[in-house]
PDB file of C-alpha atoms in Angstrom:
ATOM      1  CA  UNK A  16       8.252  18.950 -11.198  1.00 46.00           C
ATOM      2  CA  UNK A  17       4.996  18.296 -13.018  1.00 51.00           C
ATOM      3  CA  UNK A  18       5.049  15.618 -15.697  1.00 64.00           C
ATOM      4  CA  UNK A  19       1.559  16.432 -17.108  1.00 68.00           C
ATOM      5  CA  UNK A  20       0.826  14.630 -20.305  1.00 79.00           C
ATOM      6  CA  UNK A  21       3.196  11.802 -19.706  1.00 93.00           C
ATOM      7  CA  UNK A  22       1.969   8.193 -20.165  1.00 97.00           C
ATOM      8  CA  UNK A  23       2.405   6.048 -17.018  1.00 97.00           C
ATOM      9  CA  UNK A  24       1.273   2.566 -15.973  1.00 97.00           C
ATOM     10  CA  UNK A  25      -0.312   1.628 -12.707  1.00 98.00           C
ATOM     11  CA  UNK A  26      -0.450  -2.093 -11.938  1.00 96.00           C
ATOM     12  CA  UNK A  27      -3.268  -3.128  -9.721  1.00 94.00           C
ATOM     13  CA  UNK A  28      -5.259   0.007 -10.542  1.00 95.00           C
ATOM     14  CA  UNK A  29      -8.644  -1.452  -9.517  1.00 94.00           C
ATOM     15  CA  UNK A  30      -7.666  -1.812  -5.801  1.00 93.00           C
ATOM     16  CA  UNK A  31      -8.286   0.763  -3.080  1.00 94.00           C
ATOM     17  CA  UNK A  32      -4.923   2.377  -3.285  1.00 96.00           C
ATOM     18  CA  UNK A  33      -4.634   1.871  -7.103  1.00 96.00           C
ATOM     19  CA  UNK A  34      -8.028   3.565  -7.718  1.00 97.00           C
ATOM     20  CA  UNK A  35      -6.922   6.607  -5.676  1.00 98.00           C
ATOM     21  CA  UNK A  36      -3.555   6.815  -7.600  1.00 98.00           C
ATOM     22  CA  UNK A  37      -5.286   6.521 -10.985  1.00 98.00           C
ATOM     23  CA  UNK A  38      -7.754   9.239  -9.925  1.00 98.00           C
ATOM     24  CA  UNK A  39      -5.018  11.689  -8.886  1.00 98.00           C
ATOM     25  CA  UNK A  40      -2.840  10.953 -11.896  1.00 97.00           C
ATOM     26  CA  UNK A  41      -5.757  11.668 -14.187  1.00 97.00           C
ATOM     27  CA  UNK A  42      -6.429  14.811 -12.218  1.00 96.00           C
ATOM     28  CA  UNK A  43      -2.861  15.934 -12.911  1.00 95.00           C
ATOM     29  CA  UNK A  44      -3.176  15.415 -16.638  1.00 95.00           C
ATOM     30  CA  UNK A  45      -1.391  12.111 -16.983  1.00 97.00           C
ATOM     31  CA  UNK A  46      -2.471   9.525 -19.463  1.00 96.00           C
ATOM     32  CA  UNK A  47      -2.683   6.192 -17.539  1.00 97.00           C
ATOM     33  CA  UNK A  48      -2.419   2.591 -18.565  1.00 98.00           C
ATOM     34  CA  UNK A  49      -3.791   0.519 -15.621  1.00 97.00           C
ATOM     35  CA  UNK A  50      -4.008  -3.200 -15.071  1.00 96.00           C
ATOM     36  CA  UNK A  51      -6.786  -5.452 -13.717  1.00 94.00           C
ATOM     37  CA  UNK A  52      -7.154  -9.189 -13.327  1.00 91.00           C
ATOM     38  CA  UNK A  53     -10.291  -9.407 -15.375  1.00 92.00           C
ATOM     39  CA  UNK A  54     -11.540  -6.859 -17.966  1.00 93.00           C
ATOM     40  CA  UNK A  55     -14.952  -8.424 -17.891  1.00 93.00           C
ATOM     41  CA  UNK A  56     -15.468  -7.965 -14.196  1.00 91.00           C
ATOM     42  CA  UNK A  57     -17.396  -4.606 -13.568  1.00 92.00           C
ATOM     43  CA  UNK A  58     -16.258  -4.646  -9.916  1.00 91.00           C
ATOM     44  CA  UNK A  59     -12.710  -4.101 -11.241  1.00 91.00           C
ATOM     45  CA  UNK A  60     -13.472  -1.752 -14.036  1.00 95.00           C
ATOM     46  CA  UNK A  61     -16.713   0.296 -13.621  1.00 96.00           C
ATOM     47  CA  UNK A  62     -15.335   2.581 -10.908  1.00 96.00           C
ATOM     48  CA  UNK A  63     -12.170   3.296 -12.929  1.00 96.00           C
ATOM     49  CA  UNK A  64     -14.117   4.097 -16.108  1.00 96.00           C
ATOM     50  CA  UNK A  65     -16.323   6.505 -14.065  1.00 96.00           C
ATOM     51  CA  UNK A  66     -13.234   8.616 -13.053  1.00 97.00           C
ATOM     52  CA  UNK A  67     -13.002  12.129 -14.533  1.00 96.00           C
ATOM     53  CA  UNK A  68     -10.640  12.030 -17.550  1.00 94.00           C
ATOM     54  CA  UNK A  69     -10.924   8.282 -17.878  1.00 94.00           C
ATOM     55  CA  UNK A  70     -12.823   8.490 -21.148  1.00 95.00           C
ATOM     56  CA  UNK A  71      -9.900  10.005 -22.995  1.00 95.00           C
ATOM     57  CA  UNK A  72      -6.805   9.260 -20.876  1.00 96.00           C
ATOM     58  CA  UNK A  73      -7.297   5.882 -19.275  1.00 97.00           C
ATOM     59  CA  UNK A  74      -6.619   2.477 -20.936  1.00 97.00           C
ATOM     60  CA  UNK A  75      -7.308  -0.796 -19.110  1.00 97.00           C
ATOM     61  CA  UNK A  76      -5.222  -3.960 -19.581  1.00 96.00           C
ATOM     62  CA  UNK A  77      -5.730  -7.385 -18.315  1.00 95.00           C
ATOM     63  CA  UNK A  78      -2.635  -8.903 -16.838  1.00 92.00           C
ATOM     64  CA  UNK A  79      -1.454 -11.958 -14.945  1.00 90.00           C
ATOM     65  CA  UNK A  80       1.656 -11.214 -12.724  1.00 91.00           C
ATOM     66  CA  UNK A  81       3.286 -14.471 -13.672  1.00 91.00           C
ATOM     67  CA  UNK A  82       2.752 -13.855 -17.455  1.00 93.00           C
ATOM     68  CA  UNK A  83       5.503 -11.478 -18.660  1.00 94.00           C
ATOM     69  CA  UNK A  84       3.950 -10.869 -22.018  1.00 95.00           C
ATOM     70  CA  UNK A  85       0.755  -9.420 -20.601  1.00 95.00           C
ATOM     71  CA  UNK A  86       2.758  -7.062 -18.411  1.00 96.00           C
ATOM     72  CA  UNK A  87       4.981  -5.810 -21.236  1.00 96.00           C
ATOM     73  CA  UNK A  88       1.927  -5.052 -23.338  1.00 96.00           C
ATOM     74  CA  UNK A  89       0.445  -2.817 -20.600  1.00 96.00           C
ATOM     75  CA  UNK A  90       3.731  -0.997 -19.924  1.00 97.00           C
ATOM     76  CA  UNK A  91       4.639  -0.451 -23.603  1.00 96.00           C
ATOM     77  CA  UNK A  92       4.622   3.294 -24.427  1.00 95.00           C
ATOM     78  CA  UNK A  93       4.919   4.383 -20.752  1.00 97.00           C
ATOM     79  CA  UNK A  94       7.755   6.474 -19.313  1.00 97.00           C
ATOM     80  CA  UNK A  95       6.883   5.680 -15.690  1.00 97.00           C
ATOM     81  CA  UNK A  96       5.454   2.701 -13.801  1.00 98.00           C
ATOM     82  CA  UNK A  97       3.809   2.378 -10.440  1.00 98.00           C
ATOM     83  CA  UNK A  98       3.857  -1.170  -9.415  1.00 97.00           C
ATOM     84  CA  UNK A  99       1.026  -1.841  -6.857  1.00 95.00           C
ATOM     85  CA  UNK A 100      -0.366  -5.226  -7.945  1.00 84.00           C
ATOM     86  CA  UNK A 101       0.401  -7.836  -5.249  1.00 79.00           C
ATOM     87  CA  UNK A 102      -1.779 -10.352  -3.482  1.00 71.00           C
ATOM     88  CA  UNK A 103      -2.844  -9.329   0.056  1.00 72.00           C
ATOM     89  CA  UNK A 104      -4.037 -12.311   2.087  1.00 66.00           C
ATOM     90  CA  UNK A 105      -3.440 -12.053   5.797  1.00 61.00           C
ATOM     91  CA  UNK A 106      -5.842 -14.812   6.967  1.00 65.00           C
ATOM     92  CA  UNK A 107      -6.161 -18.477   6.001  1.00 73.00           C
ATOM     93  CA  UNK A 108      -3.346 -18.871   3.561  1.00 72.00           C
ATOM     94  CA  UNK A 109      -3.541 -22.377   2.126  1.00 77.00           C
ATOM     95  CA  UNK A 110      -0.611 -22.356  -0.272  1.00 82.00           C
ATOM     96  CA  UNK A 111       1.805 -19.481   0.567  1.00 80.00           C
ATOM     97  CA  UNK A 112       4.132 -20.144  -2.336  1.00 83.00           C
ATOM     98  CA  UNK A 113       1.329 -20.109  -4.918  1.00 81.00           C
ATOM     99  CA  UNK A 114      -1.042 -17.584  -3.357  1.00 79.00           C
ATOM    100  CA  UNK A 115       1.426 -14.967  -2.062  1.00 80.00           C
ATOM    101  CA  UNK A 116       5.122 -15.544  -2.689  1.00 89.00           C
ATOM    102  CA  UNK A 117       5.301 -16.233  -6.345  1.00 89.00           C
ATOM    103  CA  UNK A 118       2.890 -13.485  -7.502  1.00 86.00           C
ATOM    104  CA  UNK A 119       4.607 -10.924  -5.174  1.00 91.00           C
ATOM    105  CA  UNK A 120       8.234 -11.763  -5.943  1.00 94.00           C
ATOM    106  CA  UNK A 121       8.187 -13.093  -9.509  1.00 94.00           C
ATOM    107  CA  UNK A 122       5.496 -10.524 -10.406  1.00 93.00           C
ATOM    108  CA  UNK A 123       7.682  -7.673  -9.234  1.00 96.00           C
ATOM    109  CA  UNK A 124      10.653  -8.934 -11.284  1.00 96.00           C
ATOM    110  CA  UNK A 125       8.401  -9.351 -14.320  1.00 96.00           C
ATOM    111  CA  UNK A 126       7.187  -5.781 -14.038  1.00 97.00           C
ATOM    112  CA  UNK A 127      10.714  -4.374 -13.613  1.00 97.00           C
ATOM    113  CA  UNK A 128      12.025  -6.512 -16.511  1.00 97.00           C
ATOM    114  CA  UNK A 129       9.253  -5.052 -18.708  1.00 97.00           C
ATOM    115  CA  UNK A 130       9.939  -1.605 -17.524  1.00 97.00           C
ATOM    116  CA  UNK A 131      13.623  -1.932 -18.379  1.00 97.00           C
ATOM    117  CA  UNK A 132      12.775  -3.417 -21.789  1.00 96.00           C
ATOM    118  CA  UNK A 133      10.504  -0.595 -22.799  1.00 96.00           C
ATOM    119  CA  UNK A 134      12.801   2.179 -21.527  1.00 96.00           C
ATOM    120  CA  UNK A 135      10.820   3.331 -18.479  1.00 96.00           C
ATOM    121  CA  UNK A 136      12.598   6.173 -16.671  1.00 95.00           C
ATOM    122  CA  UNK A 137      11.455   5.474 -13.133  1.00 97.00           C
ATOM    123  CA  UNK A 138       9.503   2.780 -11.270  1.00 98.00           C
ATOM    124  CA  UNK A 139       7.704   3.376  -8.030  1.00 98.00           C
ATOM    125  CA  UNK A 140       7.225   0.094  -6.234  1.00 98.00           C
ATOM    126  CA  UNK A 141       4.588  -0.157  -3.503  1.00 97.00           C
ATOM    127  CA  UNK A 142       5.999  -2.145  -0.568  1.00 97.00           C
ATOM    128  CA  UNK A 143       4.596  -2.020   2.928  1.00 96.00           C
ATOM    129  CA  UNK A 144       5.367  -1.481   6.596  1.00 97.00           C
ATOM    130  CA  UNK A 145       5.176  -5.272   6.424  1.00 96.00           C
ATOM    131  CA  UNK A 146       8.626  -5.121   4.949  1.00 97.00           C
ATOM    132  CA  UNK A 147       9.791  -3.031   8.025  1.00 97.00           C
ATOM    133  CA  UNK A 148       8.002  -4.936  10.777  1.00 95.00           C
ATOM    134  CA  UNK A 149       7.936  -7.478  12.431  1.00 95.00           C
ATOM    135  CA  UNK A 150      11.541  -6.952  13.300  1.00 95.00           C
ATOM    136  CA  UNK A 151      11.938  -8.291  16.773  1.00 94.00           C
ATOM    137  CA  UNK A 152      15.694  -7.815  17.096  1.00 94.00           C
ATOM    138  CA  UNK A 153      15.527  -4.031  16.325  1.00 95.00           C
ATOM    139  CA  UNK A 154      16.931  -1.958  19.223  1.00 93.00           C
ATOM    140  CA  UNK A 155      14.172  -1.157  21.696  1.00 87.00           C
ATOM    141  CA  UNK A 156      15.427   2.484  22.131  1.00 92.00           C
ATOM    142  CA  UNK A 157      15.538   3.210  18.395  1.00 95.00           C
ATOM    143  CA  UNK A 158      12.625   4.415  16.207  1.00 97.00           C
ATOM    144  CA  UNK A 159      11.966   2.035  13.341  1.00 97.00           C
ATOM    145  CA  UNK A 160      12.712   3.765  10.063  1.00 97.00           C
ATOM    146  CA  UNK A 161      13.629   3.006   6.433  1.00 97.00           C
ATOM    147  CA  UNK A 162      16.819   1.176   7.496  1.00 97.00           C
ATOM    148  CA  UNK A 163      14.704  -1.389   9.354  1.00 97.00           C
ATOM    149  CA  UNK A 164      13.766  -4.641   7.675  1.00 98.00           C
ATOM    150  CA  UNK A 165      11.334  -7.372   8.508  1.00 97.00           C
ATOM    151  CA  UNK A 166      12.900 -10.516   9.969  1.00 97.00           C
ATOM    152  CA  UNK A 167      12.455 -13.122   7.255  1.00 96.00           C
ATOM    153  CA  UNK A 168      13.260 -16.126   9.528  1.00 96.00           C
ATOM    154  CA  UNK A 169      10.832 -14.892  12.143  1.00 96.00           C
ATOM    155  CA  UNK A 170       8.095 -14.759   9.487  1.00 94.00           C
ATOM    156  CA  UNK A 171       8.817 -18.217   8.319  1.00 94.00           C
ATOM    157  CA  UNK A 172       8.782 -19.498  11.882  1.00 95.00           C
ATOM    158  CA  UNK A 173       5.470 -17.709  12.708  1.00 93.00           C
ATOM    159  CA  UNK A 174       4.014 -18.470   9.249  1.00 91.00           C
ATOM    160  CA  UNK A 175       3.464 -14.733   8.621  1.00 92.00           C
ATOM    161  CA  UNK A 176       3.234 -15.149   4.920  1.00 91.00           C
ATOM    162  CA  UNK A 177       2.079 -11.644   3.822  1.00 91.00           C
ATOM    163  CA  UNK A 178       5.074  -9.784   5.527  1.00 93.00           C
ATOM    164  CA  UNK A 179       7.338 -12.369   4.054  1.00 94.00           C
ATOM    165  CA  UNK A 180       5.946 -11.790   0.595  1.00 93.00           C
ATOM    166  CA  UNK A 181       6.245  -8.047   0.757  1.00 95.00           C
ATOM    167  CA  UNK A 182       9.800  -8.180   2.249  1.00 97.00           C
ATOM    168  CA  UNK A 183      11.106 -10.704  -0.304  1.00 96.00           C
ATOM    169  CA  UNK A 184       9.381  -8.782  -3.257  1.00 96.00           C
ATOM    170  CA  UNK A 185      10.979  -5.489  -2.120  1.00 97.00           C
ATOM    171  CA  UNK A 186      14.384  -7.101  -1.703  1.00 97.00           C
ATOM    172  CA  UNK A 187      14.032  -8.569  -5.207  1.00 97.00           C
ATOM    173  CA  UNK A 188      13.180  -5.069  -6.570  1.00 97.00           C
ATOM    174  CA  UNK A 189      16.290  -3.540  -5.049  1.00 98.00           C
ATOM    175  CA  UNK A 190      18.476  -6.388  -6.329  1.00 97.00           C
ATOM    176  CA  UNK A 191      17.066  -6.029  -9.835  1.00 97.00           C
ATOM    177  CA  UNK A 192      17.477  -2.221  -9.806  1.00 97.00           C
ATOM    178  CA  UNK A 193      21.137  -2.598  -8.764  1.00 97.00           C
ATOM    179  CA  UNK A 194      21.950  -5.289 -11.272  1.00 97.00           C
ATOM    180  CA  UNK A 195      20.142  -3.687 -14.226  1.00 97.00           C
ATOM    181  CA  UNK A 196      20.695   0.068 -13.595  1.00 96.00           C
ATOM    182  CA  UNK A 197      16.846   0.690 -13.291  1.00 97.00           C
ATOM    183  CA  UNK A 198      15.779   3.794 -11.384  1.00 97.00           C
ATOM    184  CA  UNK A 199      13.508   2.381  -8.586  1.00 98.00           C
ATOM    185  CA  UNK A 200      11.982   4.150  -5.632  1.00 98.00           C
ATOM    186  CA  UNK A 201       9.762   2.506  -2.925  1.00 98.00           C
ATOM    187  CA  UNK A 202       6.813   3.531  -0.759  1.00 98.00           C
ATOM    188  CA  UNK A 203       6.047   1.623   2.348  1.00 98.00           C
ATOM    189  CA  UNK A 204       2.600   2.436   3.482  1.00 97.00           C
ATOM    190  CA  UNK A 205       1.074   1.594   6.904  1.00 97.00           C
ATOM    191  CA  UNK A 206      -2.544   0.598   7.496  1.00 96.00           C
ATOM    192  CA  UNK A 207      -4.324   2.388   4.688  1.00 97.00           C
ATOM    193  CA  UNK A 208      -7.871   3.758   5.234  1.00 97.00           C
ATOM    194  CA  UNK A 209     -10.253   6.437   4.107  1.00 97.00           C
ATOM    195  CA  UNK A 210     -12.929   6.900   1.452  1.00 97.00           C
ATOM    196  CA  UNK A 211     -13.066   3.738  -0.700  1.00 96.00           C
ATOM    197  CA  UNK A 212     -13.493   4.146  -4.454  1.00 95.00           C
ATOM    198  CA  UNK A 213     -13.941   0.437  -5.538  1.00 94.00           C
ATOM    199  CA  UNK A 214     -16.978  -1.682  -4.488  1.00 91.00           C
ATOM    200  CA  UNK A 215     -14.569  -3.974  -2.497  1.00 88.00           C
ATOM    201  CA  UNK A 216     -12.575  -3.302   0.678  1.00 89.00           C
ATOM    202  CA  UNK A 217      -8.848  -3.709   1.199  1.00 89.00           C
ATOM    203  CA  UNK A 218      -7.461  -5.752   4.178  1.00 88.00           C
ATOM    204  CA  UNK A 219      -6.885  -2.442   6.216  1.00 91.00           C
ATOM    205  CA  UNK A 220     -10.540  -1.366   5.933  1.00 94.00           C
ATOM    206  CA  UNK A 221     -11.618  -4.821   7.050  1.00 93.00           C
ATOM    207  CA  UNK A 222      -9.568  -4.287  10.157  1.00 94.00           C
ATOM    208  CA  UNK A 223     -11.719  -1.195  10.895  1.00 96.00           C
ATOM    209  CA  UNK A 224     -14.934  -3.164  10.132  1.00 95.00           C
ATOM    210  CA  UNK A 225     -13.972  -5.923  12.590  1.00 94.00           C
ATOM    211  CA  UNK A 226     -13.062  -3.319  15.212  1.00 96.00           C
ATOM    212  CA  UNK A 227     -16.458  -1.653  14.917  1.00 96.00           C
ATOM    213  CA  UNK A 228     -17.933  -5.112  15.364  1.00 94.00           C
ATOM    214  CA  UNK A 229     -16.042  -5.574  18.628  1.00 94.00           C
ATOM    215  CA  UNK A 230     -12.998  -7.671  17.468  1.00 93.00           C
ATOM    216  CA  UNK A 231     -10.164  -7.603  20.099  1.00 94.00           C
ATOM    217  CA  UNK A 232      -7.370  -8.680  17.752  1.00 93.00           C
ATOM    218  CA  UNK A 233      -4.297  -6.399  18.293  1.00 95.00           C
ATOM    219  CA  UNK A 234      -2.363  -7.010  14.978  1.00 93.00           C
ATOM    220  CA  UNK A 235       0.885  -7.165  16.856  1.00 92.00           C
ATOM    221  CA  UNK A 236       2.976  -8.019  13.743  1.00 91.00           C
ATOM    222  CA  UNK A 237       0.946  -5.967  11.313  1.00 91.00           C
ATOM    223  CA  UNK A 238       0.503  -2.379  12.605  1.00 95.00           C
ATOM    224  CA  UNK A 239       2.806   0.538  12.680  1.00 97.00           C
ATOM    225  CA  UNK A 240       0.455   3.456  12.047  1.00 97.00           C
ATOM    226  CA  UNK A 241      -2.368   4.538   9.871  1.00 97.00           C
ATOM    227  CA  UNK A 242      -2.402   6.619   6.668  1.00 98.00           C
ATOM    228  CA  UNK A 243      -5.113   7.988   4.394  1.00 98.00           C
ATOM    229  CA  UNK A 244      -5.624   6.543   0.876  1.00 98.00           C
ATOM    230  CA  UNK A 245      -5.189   9.972  -0.732  1.00 98.00           C
ATOM    231  CA  UNK A 246      -1.828  10.450   1.097  1.00 98.00           C
ATOM    232  CA  UNK A 247      -0.482   7.132  -0.090  1.00 98.00           C
ATOM    233  CA  UNK A 248      -1.393   7.992  -3.662  1.00 98.00           C
ATOM    234  CA  UNK A 249       0.135  11.425  -3.252  1.00 98.00           C
ATOM    235  CA  UNK A 250       3.292   9.923  -1.807  1.00 98.00           C
ATOM    236  CA  UNK A 251       3.658   7.696  -4.928  1.00 98.00           C
ATOM    237  CA  UNK A 252       3.295  10.767  -7.217  1.00 97.00           C
ATOM    238  CA  UNK A 253       5.652  12.841  -5.050  1.00 97.00           C
ATOM    239  CA  UNK A 254       8.516  10.272  -5.210  1.00 98.00           C
ATOM    240  CA  UNK A 255       7.960   9.761  -8.966  1.00 97.00           C
ATOM    241  CA  UNK A 256       8.027  13.451  -9.794  1.00 96.00           C
ATOM    242  CA  UNK A 257      10.853  14.405  -7.554  1.00 96.00           C
ATOM    243  CA  UNK A 258      14.262  13.468  -9.018  1.00 95.00           C
ATOM    244  CA  UNK A 259      15.952  13.713  -5.539  1.00 95.00           C
ATOM    245  CA  UNK A 260      13.620  11.004  -4.033  1.00 97.00           C
ATOM    246  CA  UNK A 261      15.579   7.733  -3.506  1.00 97.00           C
ATOM    247  CA  UNK A 262      15.383   4.607  -1.545  1.00 98.00           C
ATOM    248  CA  UNK A 263      12.482   3.558   0.728  1.00 98.00           C
ATOM    249  CA  UNK A 264       9.812   5.921   2.129  1.00 98.00           C
ATOM    250  CA  UNK A 265       7.819   5.061   5.209  1.00 98.00           C
ATOM    251  CA  UNK A 266       4.325   6.258   4.663  1.00 98.00           C
ATOM    252  CA  UNK A 267       2.307   6.766   7.872  1.00 98.00           C
ATOM    253  CA  UNK A 268       0.763   9.907   9.441  1.00 98.00           C
ATOM    254  CA  UNK A 269       2.726   8.902  12.603  1.00 98.00           C
ATOM    255  CA  UNK A 270       4.307   5.696  13.937  1.00 98.00           C
ATOM    256  CA  UNK A 271       1.624   4.641  16.458  1.00 97.00           C
ATOM    257  CA  UNK A 272       0.262   1.639  18.268  1.00 97.00           C
ATOM    258  CA  UNK A 273      -3.000  -0.139  17.260  1.00 97.00           C
ATOM    259  CA  UNK A 274      -4.096   0.641  20.791  1.00 97.00           C
ATOM    260  CA  UNK A 275      -3.741   4.377  19.941  1.00 97.00           C
ATOM    261  CA  UNK A 276      -5.932   3.918  16.849  1.00 97.00           C
ATOM    262  CA  UNK A 277      -8.551   1.896  18.787  1.00 97.00           C
ATOM    263  CA  UNK A 278      -8.815   4.543  21.598  1.00 96.00           C
ATOM    264  CA  UNK A 279      -9.358   7.267  18.961  1.00 97.00           C
ATOM    265  CA  UNK A 280     -12.155   5.179  17.231  1.00 97.00           C
ATOM    266  CA  UNK A 281     -13.757   4.646  20.618  1.00 97.00           C
ATOM    267  CA  UNK A 282     -13.584   8.437  21.387  1.00 96.00           C
ATOM    268  CA  UNK A 283     -15.052   9.406  17.981  1.00 97.00           C
ATOM    269  CA  UNK A 284     -17.734   6.624  17.853  1.00 97.00           C
ATOM    270  CA  UNK A 285     -18.849   5.831  21.401  1.00 95.00           C
ATOM    271  CA  UNK A 286     -22.061   4.208  20.074  1.00 95.00           C
ATOM    272  CA  UNK A 287     -20.080   1.218  18.754  1.00 95.00           C
ATOM    273  CA  UNK A 288     -18.949  -1.602  21.009  1.00 90.00           C
ATOM    274  CA  UNK A 289     -15.251  -0.816  20.764  1.00 95.00           C
ATOM    275  CA  UNK A 290     -13.086  -3.141  22.833  1.00 94.00           C
ATOM    276  CA  UNK A 291     -10.737  -1.670  25.425  1.00 92.00           C
ATOM    277  CA  UNK A 292      -7.233  -2.666  24.563  1.00 93.00           C
ATOM    278  CA  UNK A 293      -3.902  -2.223  26.316  1.00 90.00           C
ATOM    279  CA  UNK A 294      -2.215   1.037  25.375  1.00 90.00           C
ATOM    280  CA  UNK A 295       0.913  -0.673  24.071  1.00 94.00           C
ATOM    281  CA  UNK A 296      -0.345  -3.243  21.584  1.00 96.00           C
ATOM    282  CA  UNK A 297       2.969  -3.351  19.571  1.00 94.00           C
ATOM    283  CA  UNK A 298       5.683  -4.399  22.093  1.00 89.00           C
ATOM    284  CA  UNK A 299       9.017  -2.611  21.322  1.00 88.00           C
ATOM    285  CA  UNK A 300       7.579  -0.133  18.818  1.00 95.00           C
ATOM    286  CA  UNK A 301       8.559   3.470  19.618  1.00 96.00           C
ATOM    287  CA  UNK A 302       6.018   6.077  18.699  1.00 97.00           C
ATOM    288  CA  UNK A 303       7.068   8.979  16.472  1.00 97.00           C
ATOM    289  CA  UNK A 304       5.151  11.951  15.004  1.00 97.00           C
ATOM    290  CA  UNK A 305       7.647  12.248  12.172  1.00 96.00           C
ATOM    291  CA  UNK A 306       8.072   8.616  11.265  1.00 95.00           C
ATOM    292  CA  UNK A 307       7.619   9.519   7.654  1.00 97.00           C
ATOM    293  CA  UNK A 308      10.278  12.210   7.758  1.00 97.00           C
ATOM    294  CA  UNK A 309      11.664  11.362   4.281  1.00 97.00           C
ATOM    295  CA  UNK A 310       8.256  12.125   2.696  1.00 98.00           C
ATOM    296  CA  UNK A 311       7.742  15.190   4.888  1.00 97.00           C
ATOM    297  CA  UNK A 312      11.032  16.550   3.736  1.00 96.00           C
ATOM    298  CA  UNK A 313       9.786  16.295   0.186  1.00 96.00           C
ATOM    299  CA  UNK A 314       6.709  18.383   1.131  1.00 95.00           C
ATOM    300  CA  UNK A 315       4.191  15.742   2.251  1.00 97.00           C
ATOM    301  CA  UNK A 316       1.647  16.929   4.848  1.00 97.00           C
ATOM    302  CA  UNK A 317      -0.202  13.967   6.284  1.00 98.00           C
ATOM    303  CA  UNK A 318      -3.968  13.855   7.065  1.00 98.00           C
ATOM    304  CA  UNK A 319      -4.188  13.213  10.832  1.00 97.00           C
ATOM    305  CA  UNK A 320      -5.547   9.906  12.361  1.00 98.00           C
ATOM    306  CA  UNK A 321      -8.794  11.490  13.454  1.00 98.00           C
ATOM    307  CA  UNK A 322      -9.708  12.556   9.921  1.00 98.00           C
ATOM    308  CA  UNK A 323      -8.567   9.171   8.483  1.00 98.00           C
ATOM    309  CA  UNK A 324     -10.987   7.411  10.875  1.00 98.00           C
ATOM    310  CA  UNK A 325     -13.906   9.790  10.138  1.00 98.00           C
ATOM    311  CA  UNK A 326     -13.432   9.480   6.386  1.00 98.00           C
ATOM    312  CA  UNK A 327     -13.190   5.715   6.640  1.00 97.00           C
ATOM    313  CA  UNK A 328     -16.221   5.300   8.848  1.00 97.00           C
ATOM    314  CA  UNK A 329     -18.349   7.523   6.630  1.00 96.00           C
ATOM    315  CA  UNK A 330     -17.221   5.607   3.555  1.00 96.00           C
ATOM    316  CA  UNK A 331     -18.263   2.294   5.171  1.00 96.00           C
ATOM    317  CA  UNK A 332     -21.708   3.823   6.166  1.00 95.00           C
ATOM    318  CA  UNK A 333     -22.226   5.188   2.688  1.00 94.00           C
ATOM    319  CA  UNK A 334     -21.658   1.724   1.223  1.00 92.00           C
ATOM    320  CA  UNK A 335     -23.958   0.119   3.759  1.00 91.00           C
ATOM    321  CA  UNK A 336     -21.139  -2.027   5.242  1.00 89.00           C
ATOM    322  CA  UNK A 337     -21.763  -0.783   8.794  1.00 88.00           C
ATOM    323  CA  UNK A 338     -24.887   0.657  10.331  1.00 80.00           C
TER     324      UNK A 338
END
């Protein structure tokens, strides 16, 4: 069901996923309000203003996730909201409450409160596989799916602040939706890679850069499968436009191990010093080709891992970030 001509808001539009989503929404004829942290920072704005259709159908707003008034200004006049803005810091978290938890959780509630106030019809919240895993008590013989949740106590114990922030933010979204009768659907992307539109990289692309430089990290608590930027953006539009879409939607081309991903990179790019890792880098994670069955049932056809890697590596080369 096309909603061409509608006005929608994308929070966090300057990021790698956000830029792709804004690009595809403009392609489909939507008018887009998108938010950035700093309107005067060309690294946040220039690539958005350069998108086709941006000159007539894109408006940029500066928001602060903990400042409700800035958010309601951006959402005002919109019938749909895509909430992507959330801090992503995996390494060296100094103050988890201030850097990650407050912006993720309170920011999500602020966006949903504003959406409810202005009469938005549907909100798509970008969560993560980090709200599904790590889940160490999940049955070893059962494929992890949308009914699996990250273990909050385990995250606190291991100081895994990013998965904790995504899990608590998503739980807050579901609680708000239930209490306030707001139509919310969620997308849970895996490790997102591919052609990068902004000048800066997301955490997932940095994983690939490190790998190509020989890093032997296995991301035991952070990997469940890869997915293309374009597919994550399409998944958001698909669940927004499809009235039957409900609940959470795991968004990976397949549930796989980081070891599978590393082996494929080594096969495609033997000229790099790719480390040899164990095949099973995610203990207890069952592989599944149709892990994203809910999205597939809505018509999603995922770009395969090989193409994701090729597109990502070519993008890194074109930006001069790898040789």
